[in-house]
Every structure is written in structure tokens, then in C-alpha cells.
Amino acid sequence: MTRTCTSTICEVWSKACHLFAAISSAKFSRLKHDLHSLKKGNLPFKEYVAKIKGTCNLLEASGHLVSTAEQVNIVLARLSVEFDSMLTITSFSSEPLTME
């Protein structure tokens, strides 16, 4: 009887780990999608950047680091034409940009 209980407990634990991994993978995929589809729209610039940082923090908490360079690229790639002058200035910068 002990052997059956042990194997059943192991099977349950294995199944739980498998389900958790699937949920974690789905959540990671969703967060990554959210990060790359976020647009500034009518949001104030600070709020837009804060949303990107927040999503990156969630990804980091789940073990998936988003580099500062990638975060900056995401911010810049989703800006509307009203920010073209800022994009031009940043493209000539010799210093790496930060999220600040």
C-alpha cells in the first residue's frame, strides 16, 4: 500500500509541476506579447514608459530579463510621428540610452 501511495503522490506532484510550467509559459508568452504590442496612444509619456517598465518587471520576476537596451527600443519603436524629433536626436546619441 505504501508503494502505491508513494507512486500516486509522485504522479500528482509531477502533474502539478507540468501544469504550473504550462501556465508559467503561457503567462510569459502573454507578457511578452503585451510588452511588444503596447502603444503610447493617448497615454502621457511617463505613464507609457511606466507600463513598459512594469511589464518588464513582471517578466524579470518570472526569470526573463529584458535588457535596458531592449526596453529603450520598445519605447522608441511604438512612438507616433509627434516624437520624430526625439527619435532623430536619440539616433545620433553616442551614449547608450536609459529608461530614465
Short mmCIF file of C-alpha atoms in Angstrom, two decimals:
data_model
loop_
_atom_site.label_atom_id
_atom_site.label_comp_id
_atom_site.label_asym_id
_atom_site.label_seq_id
_atom_site.Cartn_x
_atom_site.Cartn_y
_atom_site.Cartn_z
CA MET A 1 0.00 0.00 0.00
CA THR A 2 2.82 2.43 0.79
CA ARG A 3 4.38 1.89 -2.62
CA THR A 4 1.06 2.70 -4.37
CA CYS A 5 0.59 5.85 -2.29
CA THR A 6 4.10 6.97 -3.00
CA SER A 7 3.79 6.46 -6.74
CA THR A 8 0.41 8.22 -6.73
CA ILE A 9 1.85 11.18 -4.81
CA CYS A 10 4.75 11.34 -7.25
CA GLU A 11 2.35 11.26 -10.20
CA VAL A 12 0.24 14.04 -8.68
CA TRP A 13 3.35 16.13 -7.98
CA SER A 14 4.65 15.54 -11.49
CA LYS A 15 1.30 16.54 -13.00
CA ALA A 16 1.14 19.67 -10.80
CA CYS A 17 4.66 20.68 -11.89
CA HIS A 18 3.75 20.11 -15.54
CA LEU A 19 0.59 22.23 -15.22
CA PHE A 20 2.46 25.01 -13.40
CA ALA A 21 5.12 25.05 -16.12
CA ALA A 22 2.44 25.28 -18.81
CA ILE A 23 0.70 28.14 -17.01
CA SER A 24 4.03 29.92 -16.45
CA SER A 25 4.93 29.52 -20.11
CA ALA A 26 1.54 30.86 -21.20
CA LYS A 27 1.85 33.81 -18.81
CA PHE A 28 5.38 34.55 -20.08
CA SER A 29 4.14 34.47 -23.68
CA ARG A 30 1.26 36.78 -22.82
CA LEU A 31 3.51 39.28 -21.00
CA LYS A 32 5.99 39.26 -23.89
CA HIS A 33 3.13 39.86 -26.33
CA ASP A 34 1.76 42.68 -24.15
CA LEU A 35 5.21 44.26 -23.98
CA HIS A 36 5.72 44.25 -27.73
CA SER A 37 2.19 45.38 -28.59
CA LEU A 38 1.91 48.25 -26.09
CA LYS A 39 1.42 51.61 -27.80
CA LYS A 40 1.60 55.07 -26.35
CA GLY A 41 -1.74 56.16 -27.79
CA ASN A 42 -3.24 58.86 -25.57
CA LEU A 43 -1.15 57.94 -22.53
CA PRO A 44 1.14 60.58 -21.09
CA PHE A 45 4.76 59.70 -21.91
CA LYS A 46 5.65 58.93 -18.27
CA GLU A 47 2.69 56.56 -17.94
CA TYR A 48 3.60 54.85 -21.22
CA VAL A 49 7.18 54.25 -20.02
CA ALA A 50 5.88 53.11 -16.61
CA LYS A 51 3.68 50.48 -18.28
CA ILE A 52 6.65 49.15 -20.21
CA LYS A 53 8.81 49.11 -17.08
CA GLY A 54 6.02 47.37 -15.14
CA THR A 55 5.67 44.63 -17.74
CA CYS A 56 9.45 44.21 -17.84
CA ASN A 57 9.47 43.91 -14.04
CA LEU A 58 6.85 41.15 -14.22
CA LEU A 59 8.92 39.34 -16.83
CA GLU A 60 12.03 39.72 -14.69
CA ALA A 61 10.19 38.37 -11.64
CA SER A 62 9.38 35.27 -13.66
CA GLY A 63 13.02 34.81 -14.63
CA HIS A 64 13.04 36.51 -18.03
CA LEU A 65 15.26 39.59 -18.06
CA VAL A 66 14.54 42.32 -20.61
CA SER A 67 17.70 44.37 -21.13
CA THR A 68 17.65 48.15 -20.82
CA ALA A 69 18.58 48.42 -24.49
CA GLU A 70 15.58 46.28 -25.47
CA GLN A 71 13.29 48.34 -23.22
CA VAL A 72 14.51 51.57 -24.84
CA ASN A 73 13.99 50.07 -28.31
CA ILE A 74 10.44 49.06 -27.38
CA VAL A 75 9.68 52.58 -26.13
CA LEU A 76 11.09 54.23 -29.25
CA ALA A 77 9.54 51.80 -31.73
CA ARG A 78 5.99 52.49 -30.54
CA LEU A 79 6.08 56.29 -30.62
CA SER A 80 3.93 58.29 -33.00
CA VAL A 81 5.20 60.84 -35.54
CA GLU A 82 4.92 63.63 -33.00
CA PHE A 83 8.08 62.17 -31.42
CA ASP A 84 10.13 62.08 -34.64
CA SER A 85 12.45 64.85 -33.42
CA MET A 86 13.19 62.86 -30.26
CA LEU A 87 13.88 59.76 -32.36
CA THR A 88 16.28 61.72 -34.57
CA ILE A 89 18.17 63.08 -31.57
CA THR A 90 18.43 59.65 -29.93
CA SER A 91 19.68 58.07 -33.15
CA PHE A 92 22.73 60.37 -33.07
CA SER A 93 23.48 59.75 -29.40
CA SER A 94 26.84 58.08 -28.78
CA GLU A 95 25.80 57.17 -25.24
CA PRO A 96 23.50 54.21 -24.57
CA LEU A 97 20.04 55.41 -23.62
CA THR A 98 18.48 54.55 -20.27
CA MET A 99 14.86 54.25 -19.28
CA GLU A 100 15.16 57.42 -17.19
#
